[in-house]
Amino acid sequence: MFLDVLRRRNPALIEASIKLHQEGKIPPNTYVIDLDTVESNTRLFRAEADKYDLKSFAMTKQVGRNSGFCKAVMRGGIHRNVAVDLDCAIACNKAGLKTGHLGHLVQIPRHQAVFAARHIQPDFWTIFSREKAQEASRASKIAGRVQDLLARIQTNGDIFYRGHEGGFRADDIVCVAEQLDVLEGGRFAGVTSFPALLFDAETGTIKPTPNLATLEKAANALVKAGYTNIEINAPGTTSLVMLQALASAGATQCEPGNGLHGSTPLHAL
């Protein structure tokens, strides 16, 4: 998918990879990352995100288990990660890239919640249910913290990847916020959904999904109920060209992942 564009834009990466492999300096099943490009892309992204007051969390995925990648991201100006799971968060934290968002793609297992609260200390922790909210809050209380919680929301018509479904009913968000605010060790901070943006193969552009409108509607309901400073986390196919659209929809947080190493669908065009 990306070989043609890689040959056009960064042939030196291919040449270096071949040389290292032929010299036996890297084994099979090794991925090679151009850290200079990661740093440059991160710097460009951070500058654009700052224009719209968007918090930037690097979606490090599995490459975040490589400390060199994390350090390149930090040199580029992003100093928080969003972790796919707890293992990814641990690896990023060891590299110095602290966790801004935990629990969205993979909920934190009950028996690891105290470890996450005590040692990872995420800025935001996403929960899909009241039960998971209680676990996160209880763990945070044990760790001596008050944890900002993001409620994963959904409604009819929203789009999810298989296995990523779930969350609170969007229409119940005010009630959900009130329930989270009474938990010891936790407090309601905002809402999230995924994916908020997707690539449209027919037009060759990235478009908002119904999920983004669901987030915007939920935020409006919270404002009417008296809530302020609501965080709206809106990840999915996040690239520099879509930041203005995210901000216009009310998003306060963005999570560049493939955009940092140049492998979003737009990069393949």
PDB file of C-alpha atoms in Angstrom:
ATOM      1  CA  MET A   1       0.000   0.000   0.000  1.00  0.00           C
ATOM      2  CA  PHE A   2       2.804   2.417   0.854  1.00  0.00           C
ATOM      3  CA  LEU A   3       5.739   1.025  -1.154  1.00  0.00           C
ATOM      4  CA  ASP A   4       5.215   3.244  -4.194  1.00  0.00           C
ATOM      5  CA  VAL A   5       4.988   6.414  -2.141  1.00  0.00           C
ATOM      6  CA  LEU A   6       7.963   5.321  -0.035  1.00  0.00           C
ATOM      7  CA  ARG A   7      10.038   4.860  -3.194  1.00  0.00           C
ATOM      8  CA  ARG A   8       9.092   8.356  -4.312  1.00  0.00           C
ATOM      9  CA  ARG A   9       9.447  10.198  -1.031  1.00  0.00           C
ATOM     10  CA  ASN A  10      12.022   8.339   1.029  1.00  0.00           C
ATOM     11  CA  PRO A  11      14.131   5.941  -1.071  1.00  0.00           C
ATOM     12  CA  ALA A  12      17.003   6.335   1.396  1.00  0.00           C
ATOM     13  CA  LEU A  13      14.962   4.431   4.005  1.00  0.00           C
ATOM     14  CA  ILE A  14      14.614   1.488   1.627  1.00  0.00           C
ATOM     15  CA  GLU A  15      18.305   1.544   0.741  1.00  0.00           C
ATOM     16  CA  ALA A  16      19.342   1.705   4.396  1.00  0.00           C
ATOM     17  CA  SER A  17      17.012  -1.170   5.297  1.00  0.00           C
ATOM     18  CA  ILE A  18      18.403  -3.386   2.518  1.00  0.00           C
ATOM     19  CA  LYS A  19      21.977  -2.613   3.524  1.00  0.00           C
ATOM     20  CA  LEU A  20      21.383  -3.304   7.218  1.00  0.00           C
ATOM     21  CA  HIS A  21      19.600  -6.561   6.419  1.00  0.00           C
ATOM     22  CA  GLN A  22      22.256  -7.798   3.991  1.00  0.00           C
ATOM     23  CA  GLU A  23      24.990  -7.005   6.499  1.00  0.00           C
ATOM     24  CA  GLY A  24      23.150  -9.010   9.147  1.00  0.00           C
ATOM     25  CA  LYS A  25      22.728  -5.995  11.404  1.00  0.00           C
ATOM     26  CA  ILE A  26      18.954  -6.425  11.597  1.00  0.00           C
ATOM     27  CA  PRO A  27      17.154  -9.795  11.706  1.00  0.00           C
ATOM     28  CA  PRO A  28      14.026 -10.861   9.809  1.00  0.00           C
ATOM     29  CA  ASN A  29      10.667  -9.624  11.136  1.00  0.00           C
ATOM     30  CA  THR A  30      12.180  -6.249  11.975  1.00  0.00           C
ATOM     31  CA  TYR A  31      10.489  -2.957  11.218  1.00  0.00           C
ATOM     32  CA  VAL A  32      12.671   0.019  10.334  1.00  0.00           C
ATOM     33  CA  ILE A  33      11.555   3.542  11.207  1.00  0.00           C
ATOM     34  CA  ASP A  34      12.947   6.820   9.913  1.00  0.00           C
ATOM     35  CA  LEU A  35      13.150   8.637  13.245  1.00  0.00           C
ATOM     36  CA  ASP A  36      14.135  11.937  11.636  1.00  0.00           C
ATOM     37  CA  THR A  37      10.889  11.857   9.656  1.00  0.00           C
ATOM     38  CA  VAL A  38       8.886  10.938  12.758  1.00  0.00           C
ATOM     39  CA  GLU A  39      10.390  13.899  14.597  1.00  0.00           C
ATOM     40  CA  SER A  40       9.705  16.249  11.676  1.00  0.00           C
ATOM     41  CA  ASN A  41       6.114  15.054  11.242  1.00  0.00           C
ATOM     42  CA  THR A  42       5.498  15.395  14.973  1.00  0.00           C
ATOM     43  CA  ARG A  43       6.812  18.945  14.989  1.00  0.00           C
ATOM     44  CA  LEU A  44       4.529  19.918  12.081  1.00  0.00           C
ATOM     45  CA  PHE A  45       1.531  18.276  13.730  1.00  0.00           C
ATOM     46  CA  ARG A  46       2.132  19.880  17.117  1.00  0.00           C
ATOM     47  CA  ALA A  47       2.426  23.348  15.564  1.00  0.00           C
ATOM     48  CA  GLU A  48      -0.887  22.936  13.734  1.00  0.00           C
ATOM     49  CA  ALA A  49      -2.640  21.476  16.795  1.00  0.00           C
ATOM     50  CA  ASP A  50      -1.484  24.418  18.891  1.00  0.00           C
ATOM     51  CA  LYS A  51      -3.238  26.794  16.483  1.00  0.00           C
ATOM     52  CA  TYR A  52      -6.543  25.257  17.543  1.00  0.00           C
ATOM     53  CA  ASP A  53      -5.695  24.657  21.222  1.00  0.00           C
ATOM     54  CA  LEU A  54      -5.879  20.896  20.736  1.00  0.00           C
ATOM     55  CA  LYS A  55      -4.154  18.595  23.216  1.00  0.00           C
ATOM     56  CA  SER A  56      -1.994  16.123  21.290  1.00  0.00           C
ATOM     57  CA  PHE A  57      -1.549  12.519  22.420  1.00  0.00           C
ATOM     58  CA  ALA A  58       0.670  10.333  20.235  1.00  0.00           C
ATOM     59  CA  MET A  59      -1.060   7.069  19.351  1.00  0.00           C
ATOM     60  CA  THR A  60       2.109   5.019  19.543  1.00  0.00           C
ATOM     61  CA  LYS A  61       0.538   1.615  18.857  1.00  0.00           C
ATOM     62  CA  GLN A  62       3.135  -1.183  18.921  1.00  0.00           C
ATOM     63  CA  VAL A  63       5.953   1.047  17.644  1.00  0.00           C
ATOM     64  CA  GLY A  64       5.805   2.856  20.970  1.00  0.00           C
ATOM     65  CA  ARG A  65       7.445  -0.182  22.549  1.00  0.00           C
ATOM     66  CA  ASN A  66      10.622   1.082  20.878  1.00  0.00           C
ATOM     67  CA  SER A  67      12.134   3.806  23.039  1.00  0.00           C
ATOM     68  CA  GLY A  68      13.765   5.471  20.039  1.00  0.00           C
ATOM     69  CA  PHE A  69      10.373   6.129  18.496  1.00  0.00           C
ATOM     70  CA  CYS A  70       9.069   7.649  21.731  1.00  0.00           C
ATOM     71  CA  LYS A  71      12.095   9.908  22.028  1.00  0.00           C
ATOM     72  CA  ALA A  72      11.688  11.095  18.424  1.00  0.00           C
ATOM     73  CA  VAL A  73       8.072  12.011  19.186  1.00  0.00           C
ATOM     74  CA  MET A  74       9.172  13.961  22.259  1.00  0.00           C
ATOM     75  CA  ARG A  75      11.863  15.795  20.302  1.00  0.00           C
ATOM     76  CA  GLY A  76       9.114  16.788  17.881  1.00  0.00           C
ATOM     77  CA  GLY A  77       7.108  18.363  20.691  1.00  0.00           C
ATOM     78  CA  ILE A  78       4.479  15.828  21.764  1.00  0.00           C
ATOM     79  CA  HIS A  79       5.032  14.646  25.322  1.00  0.00           C
ATOM     80  CA  ARG A  80       1.992  12.453  25.974  1.00  0.00           C
ATOM     81  CA  ASN A  81       0.965   9.093  24.535  1.00  0.00           C
ATOM     82  CA  VAL A  82      -2.386   7.395  24.117  1.00  0.00           C
ATOM     83  CA  ALA A  83      -1.861   3.735  24.868  1.00  0.00           C
ATOM     84  CA  VAL A  84      -3.554   0.871  23.053  1.00  0.00           C
ATOM     85  CA  ASP A  85      -3.230  -1.201  26.206  1.00  0.00           C
ATOM     86  CA  LEU A  86      -1.431  -1.199  29.531  1.00  0.00           C
ATOM     87  CA  ASP A  87       1.690  -2.880  28.143  1.00  0.00           C
ATOM     88  CA  CYS A  88       2.076  -0.097  25.582  1.00  0.00           C
ATOM     89  CA  ALA A  89       1.655   2.515  28.307  1.00  0.00           C
ATOM     90  CA  ILE A  90       4.340   0.869  30.427  1.00  0.00           C
ATOM     91  CA  ALA A  91       6.816   0.831  27.524  1.00  0.00           C
ATOM     92  CA  CYS A  92       6.149   4.460  26.602  1.00  0.00           C
ATOM     93  CA  ASN A  93       6.426   5.602  30.207  1.00  0.00           C
ATOM     94  CA  LYS A  94       9.799   3.867  30.549  1.00  0.00           C
ATOM     95  CA  ALA A  95      10.990   5.839  27.523  1.00  0.00           C
ATOM     96  CA  GLY A  96       9.813   9.092  29.108  1.00  0.00           C
ATOM     97  CA  LEU A  97       6.692   9.558  26.972  1.00  0.00           C
ATOM     98  CA  LYS A  98       4.054   9.829  29.693  1.00  0.00           C
ATOM     99  CA  THR A  99       0.477   8.658  29.257  1.00  0.00           C
ATOM    100  CA  GLY A 100      -2.160  11.215  28.390  1.00  0.00           C
ATOM    101  CA  HIS A 101      -4.961   8.757  27.655  1.00  0.00           C
ATOM    102  CA  LEU A 102      -5.485   5.180  28.792  1.00  0.00           C
ATOM    103  CA  GLY A 103      -8.271   2.642  28.473  1.00  0.00           C
ATOM    104  CA  HIS A 104     -10.014   3.528  25.223  1.00  0.00           C
ATOM    105  CA  LEU A 105      -9.159   0.719  22.813  1.00  0.00           C
ATOM    106  CA  VAL A 106      -8.466  -1.816  25.559  1.00  0.00           C
ATOM    107  CA  GLN A 107     -10.152  -1.397  28.934  1.00  0.00           C
ATOM    108  CA  ILE A 108      -7.814  -1.791  31.904  1.00  0.00           C
ATOM    109  CA  PRO A 109      -8.239  -5.216  33.547  1.00  0.00           C
ATOM    110  CA  ARG A 110      -9.708  -5.053  37.044  1.00  0.00           C
ATOM    111  CA  HIS A 111      -6.667  -6.520  38.771  1.00  0.00           C
ATOM    112  CA  GLN A 112      -4.282  -4.112  37.019  1.00  0.00           C
ATOM    113  CA  ALA A 113      -6.246  -0.957  37.765  1.00  0.00           C
ATOM    114  CA  VAL A 114      -4.295  -0.089  40.922  1.00  0.00           C
ATOM    115  CA  PHE A 115      -1.001  -0.544  39.070  1.00  0.00           C
ATOM    116  CA  ALA A 116      -2.232   1.766  36.296  1.00  0.00           C
ATOM    117  CA  ALA A 117      -3.414   4.398  38.760  1.00  0.00           C
ATOM    118  CA  ARG A 118      -0.275   4.273  40.854  1.00  0.00           C
ATOM    119  CA  HIS A 119       2.459   3.885  38.229  1.00  0.00           C
ATOM    120  CA  ILE A 120       1.004   5.101  34.911  1.00  0.00           C
ATOM    121  CA  GLN A 121      -1.070   7.993  36.293  1.00  0.00           C
ATOM    122  CA  PRO A 122      -2.802   8.871  33.009  1.00  0.00           C
ATOM    123  CA  ASP A 123      -4.155  12.356  32.464  1.00  0.00           C
ATOM    124  CA  PHE A 124      -7.403  10.793  31.219  1.00  0.00           C
ATOM    125  CA  TRP A 125      -8.850   7.306  31.661  1.00  0.00           C
ATOM    126  CA  THR A 126     -11.659   6.116  29.388  1.00  0.00           C
ATOM    127  CA  ILE A 127     -14.366   3.871  30.760  1.00  0.00           C
ATOM    128  CA  PHE A 128     -17.184   2.090  28.902  1.00  0.00           C
ATOM    129  CA  SER A 129     -19.438   1.259  31.848  1.00  0.00           C
ATOM    130  CA  ARG A 130     -20.281   2.196  35.412  1.00  0.00           C
ATOM    131  CA  GLU A 131     -18.480  -0.950  36.584  1.00  0.00           C
ATOM    132  CA  LYS A 132     -15.222   0.084  34.883  1.00  0.00           C
ATOM    133  CA  ALA A 133     -15.661   3.620  36.229  1.00  0.00           C
ATOM    134  CA  GLN A 134     -15.902   2.223  39.742  1.00  0.00           C
ATOM    135  CA  GLU A 135     -12.756   0.151  39.216  1.00  0.00           C
ATOM    136  CA  ALA A 136     -10.771   3.124  37.895  1.00  0.00           C
ATOM    137  CA  SER A 137     -11.995   5.431  40.652  1.00  0.00           C
ATOM    138  CA  ARG A 138     -11.398   2.909  43.414  1.00  0.00           C
ATOM    139  CA  ALA A 139      -7.876   2.261  42.145  1.00  0.00           C
ATOM    140  CA  SER A 140      -7.153   5.978  41.906  1.00  0.00           C
ATOM    141  CA  LYS A 141      -8.347   6.541  45.454  1.00  0.00           C
ATOM    142  CA  ILE A 142      -5.973   3.815  46.649  1.00  0.00           C
ATOM    143  CA  ALA A 143      -3.184   5.555  44.723  1.00  0.00           C
ATOM    144  CA  GLY A 144      -4.068   8.879  46.345  1.00  0.00           C
ATOM    145  CA  ARG A 145      -5.305  10.471  43.122  1.00  0.00           C
ATOM    146  CA  VAL A 146      -8.494  11.880  41.652  1.00  0.00           C
ATOM    147  CA  GLN A 147      -8.712  10.566  38.112  1.00  0.00           C
ATOM    148  CA  ASP A 148     -10.249  12.466  35.177  1.00  0.00           C
ATOM    149  CA  LEU A 149     -12.613  10.038  33.443  1.00  0.00           C
ATOM    150  CA  LEU A 150     -13.728  10.111  29.815  1.00  0.00           C
ATOM    151  CA  ALA A 151     -17.038   8.415  29.054  1.00  0.00           C
ATOM    152  CA  ARG A 152     -17.048   6.381  25.847  1.00  0.00           C
ATOM    153  CA  ILE A 153     -20.442   7.071  24.251  1.00  0.00           C
ATOM    154  CA  GLN A 154     -22.434   5.612  21.373  1.00  0.00           C
ATOM    155  CA  THR A 155     -25.813   5.893  19.703  1.00  0.00           C
ATOM    156  CA  ASN A 156     -27.692   4.358  16.783  1.00  0.00           C
ATOM    157  CA  GLY A 157     -25.965   5.107  13.495  1.00  0.00           C
ATOM    158  CA  ASP A 158     -22.463   5.439  14.915  1.00  0.00           C
ATOM    159  CA  ILE A 159     -19.690   3.501  13.192  1.00  0.00           C
ATOM    160  CA  PHE A 160     -17.314   1.126  14.971  1.00  0.00           C
ATOM    161  CA  TYR A 161     -14.693  -1.380  13.960  1.00  0.00           C
ATOM    162  CA  ARG A 162     -15.660  -4.935  14.845  1.00  0.00           C
ATOM    163  CA  GLY A 163     -14.818  -5.571  18.473  1.00  0.00           C
ATOM    164  CA  HIS A 164     -14.659  -1.863  19.313  1.00  0.00           C
ATOM    165  CA  GLU A 165     -18.364  -1.410  19.979  1.00  0.00           C
ATOM    166  CA  GLY A 166     -19.724  -0.381  23.353  1.00  0.00           C
ATOM    167  CA  GLY A 167     -20.008   2.492  25.740  1.00  0.00           C
ATOM    168  CA  PHE A 168     -22.679   4.558  27.460  1.00  0.00           C
ATOM    169  CA  ARG A 169     -25.804   5.676  25.630  1.00  0.00           C
ATOM    170  CA  ALA A 170     -25.097   9.167  24.340  1.00  0.00           C
ATOM    171  CA  ASP A 171     -28.590  10.333  25.266  1.00  0.00           C
ATOM    172  CA  ASP A 172     -27.824   9.503  28.911  1.00  0.00           C
ATOM    173  CA  ILE A 173     -24.618  11.532  29.089  1.00  0.00           C
ATOM    174  CA  VAL A 174     -25.789  14.070  31.677  1.00  0.00           C
ATOM    175  CA  CYS A 175     -26.890  11.273  33.996  1.00  0.00           C
ATOM    176  CA  VAL A 176     -23.606   9.450  33.352  1.00  0.00           C
ATOM    177  CA  ALA A 177     -21.603  12.573  34.198  1.00  0.00           C
ATOM    178  CA  GLU A 178     -23.495  12.978  37.461  1.00  0.00           C
ATOM    179  CA  GLN A 179     -22.851   9.333  38.373  1.00  0.00           C
ATOM    180  CA  LEU A 180     -19.126   9.627  37.676  1.00  0.00           C
ATOM    181  CA  ASP A 181     -18.799  12.827  39.681  1.00  0.00           C
ATOM    182  CA  VAL A 182     -19.943  11.144  42.898  1.00  0.00           C
ATOM    183  CA  LEU A 183     -17.330   8.387  42.699  1.00  0.00           C
ATOM    184  CA  GLU A 184     -14.517   8.739  45.225  1.00  0.00           C
ATOM    185  CA  GLY A 185     -11.236   8.887  43.352  1.00  0.00           C
ATOM    186  CA  GLY A 186     -12.786   9.846  40.030  1.00  0.00           C
ATOM    187  CA  ARG A 187     -14.509  12.723  38.299  1.00  0.00           C
ATOM    188  CA  PHE A 188     -16.210  13.237  34.966  1.00  0.00           C
ATOM    189  CA  ALA A 189     -13.981  15.048  32.471  1.00  0.00           C
ATOM    190  CA  GLY A 190     -15.544  14.540  29.056  1.00  0.00           C
ATOM    191  CA  VAL A 191     -16.569  12.214  26.241  1.00  0.00           C
ATOM    192  CA  THR A 192     -14.912  10.138  23.559  1.00  0.00           C
ATOM    193  CA  SER A 193     -15.717   7.897  20.611  1.00  0.00           C
ATOM    194  CA  PHE A 194     -13.775   6.166  17.855  1.00  0.00           C
ATOM    195  CA  PRO A 195     -13.480   6.582  14.929  1.00  0.00           C
ATOM    196  CA  ALA A 196     -14.451  10.240  14.607  1.00  0.00           C
ATOM    197  CA  LEU A 197     -12.890  10.452  11.136  1.00  0.00           C
ATOM    198  CA  LEU A 198     -12.523   7.908   8.329  1.00  0.00           C
ATOM    199  CA  PHE A 199     -10.975   7.816   4.876  1.00  0.00           C
ATOM    200  CA  ASP A 200     -13.477   7.810   1.997  1.00  0.00           C
ATOM    201  CA  ALA A 201     -12.025   5.749  -0.850  1.00  0.00           C
ATOM    202  CA  GLU A 202     -14.484   7.151  -3.404  1.00  0.00           C
ATOM    203  CA  THR A 203     -13.511  10.790  -2.873  1.00  0.00           C
ATOM    204  CA  GLY A 204      -9.967  10.225  -1.639  1.00  0.00           C
ATOM    205  CA  THR A 205     -10.636  12.430   1.380  1.00  0.00           C
ATOM    206  CA  ILE A 206     -11.067  12.064   5.121  1.00  0.00           C
ATOM    207  CA  LYS A 207     -14.599  12.691   6.326  1.00  0.00           C
ATOM    208  CA  PRO A 208     -16.241  12.988   9.749  1.00  0.00           C
ATOM    209  CA  THR A 209     -18.206   9.944  10.886  1.00  0.00           C
ATOM    210  CA  PRO A 210     -21.570  10.120  12.682  1.00  0.00           C
ATOM    211  CA  ASN A 211     -19.573   9.576  15.880  1.00  0.00           C
ATOM    212  CA  LEU A 212     -18.184  13.113  15.700  1.00  0.00           C
ATOM    213  CA  ALA A 213     -21.688  14.561  15.572  1.00  0.00           C
ATOM    214  CA  THR A 214     -22.617  12.330  18.524  1.00  0.00           C
ATOM    215  CA  LEU A 215     -19.752  13.803  20.543  1.00  0.00           C
ATOM    216  CA  GLU A 216     -20.775  17.339  19.619  1.00  0.00           C
ATOM    217  CA  LYS A 217     -24.413  16.692  20.568  1.00  0.00           C
ATOM    218  CA  ALA A 218     -23.393  15.168  23.903  1.00  0.00           C
ATOM    219  CA  ALA A 219     -21.171  18.142  24.690  1.00  0.00           C
ATOM    220  CA  ASN A 220     -24.044  20.529  23.965  1.00  0.00           C
ATOM    221  CA  ALA A 221     -26.289  18.588  26.348  1.00  0.00           C
ATOM    222  CA  LEU A 222     -23.636  18.811  29.048  1.00  0.00           C
ATOM    223  CA  VAL A 223     -23.269  22.563  28.558  1.00  0.00           C
ATOM    224  CA  LYS A 224     -27.029  23.000  28.929  1.00  0.00           C
ATOM    225  CA  ALA A 225     -26.818  21.016  32.164  1.00  0.00           C
ATOM    226  CA  GLY A 226     -24.210  23.433  33.512  1.00  0.00           C
ATOM    227  CA  TYR A 227     -20.999  21.552  32.776  1.00  0.00           C
ATOM    228  CA  THR A 228     -17.939  23.528  31.667  1.00  0.00           C
ATOM    229  CA  ASN A 229     -14.450  22.708  30.388  1.00  0.00           C
ATOM    230  CA  ILE A 230     -15.697  19.517  28.753  1.00  0.00           C
ATOM    231  CA  GLU A 231     -13.001  17.424  27.100  1.00  0.00           C
ATOM    232  CA  ILE A 232     -13.926  15.993  23.700  1.00  0.00           C
ATOM    233  CA  ASN A 233     -11.572  13.257  22.571  1.00  0.00           C
ATOM    234  CA  ALA A 234     -12.050  12.556  18.851  1.00  0.00           C
ATOM    235  CA  PRO A 235      -9.497  10.086  17.438  1.00  0.00           C
ATOM    236  CA  GLY A 236      -9.423   8.258  14.121  1.00  0.00           C
ATOM    237  CA  THR A 237      -7.392   8.785  10.916  1.00  0.00           C
ATOM    238  CA  THR A 238      -5.947  11.870  12.559  1.00  0.00           C
ATOM    239  CA  SER A 239      -3.783  13.958  10.267  1.00  0.00           C
ATOM    240  CA  LEU A 240      -2.714  17.569  10.132  1.00  0.00           C
ATOM    241  CA  VAL A 241      -5.199  18.485   7.384  1.00  0.00           C
ATOM    242  CA  MET A 242      -8.192  17.548   9.573  1.00  0.00           C
ATOM    243  CA  LEU A 243      -7.352  19.469  12.738  1.00  0.00           C
ATOM    244  CA  GLN A 244      -9.399  22.535  11.832  1.00  0.00           C
ATOM    245  CA  ALA A 245     -12.450  20.334  11.205  1.00  0.00           C
ATOM    246  CA  LEU A 246     -11.983  18.600  14.553  1.00  0.00           C
ATOM    247  CA  ALA A 247     -11.669  21.895  16.397  1.00  0.00           C
ATOM    248  CA  SER A 248     -14.745  23.276  14.626  1.00  0.00           C
ATOM    249  CA  ALA A 249     -16.726  20.285  15.901  1.00  0.00           C
ATOM    250  CA  GLY A 250     -15.625  21.090  19.447  1.00  0.00           C
ATOM    251  CA  ALA A 251     -12.814  18.568  19.864  1.00  0.00           C
ATOM    252  CA  THR A 252     -10.232  19.404  22.526  1.00  0.00           C
ATOM    253  CA  GLN A 253      -7.995  16.351  22.085  1.00  0.00           C
ATOM    254  CA  CYS A 254      -6.469  14.707  19.014  1.00  0.00           C
ATOM    255  CA  GLU A 255      -4.445  11.540  18.673  1.00  0.00           C
ATOM    256  CA  PRO A 256      -2.067  11.331  15.701  1.00  0.00           C
ATOM    257  CA  GLY A 257      -0.775   7.824  15.091  1.00  0.00           C
ATOM    258  CA  ASN A 258      -0.071   6.744  11.532  1.00  0.00           C
ATOM    259  CA  GLY A 259       0.206  10.424  10.675  1.00  0.00           C
ATOM    260  CA  LEU A 260       3.460  10.614  12.633  1.00  0.00           C
ATOM    261  CA  HIS A 261       5.186   7.977  10.526  1.00  0.00           C
ATOM    262  CA  GLY A 262       3.425   8.752   7.267  1.00  0.00           C
ATOM    263  CA  SER A 263       1.114   5.776   6.801  1.00  0.00           C
ATOM    264  CA  THR A 264      -2.437   7.143   6.813  1.00  0.00           C
ATOM    265  CA  PRO A 265      -4.589   6.406   3.734  1.00  0.00           C
ATOM    266  CA  LEU A 266      -3.862   9.943   2.534  1.00  0.00           C
ATOM    267  CA  HIS A 267      -0.155   9.120   2.415  1.00  0.00           C
ATOM    268  CA  ALA A 268      -0.831   6.311  -0.053  1.00  0.00           C
ATOM    269  CA  LEU A 269      -2.332   8.661  -2.645  1.00  0.00           C
TER     270      LEU A 269
END
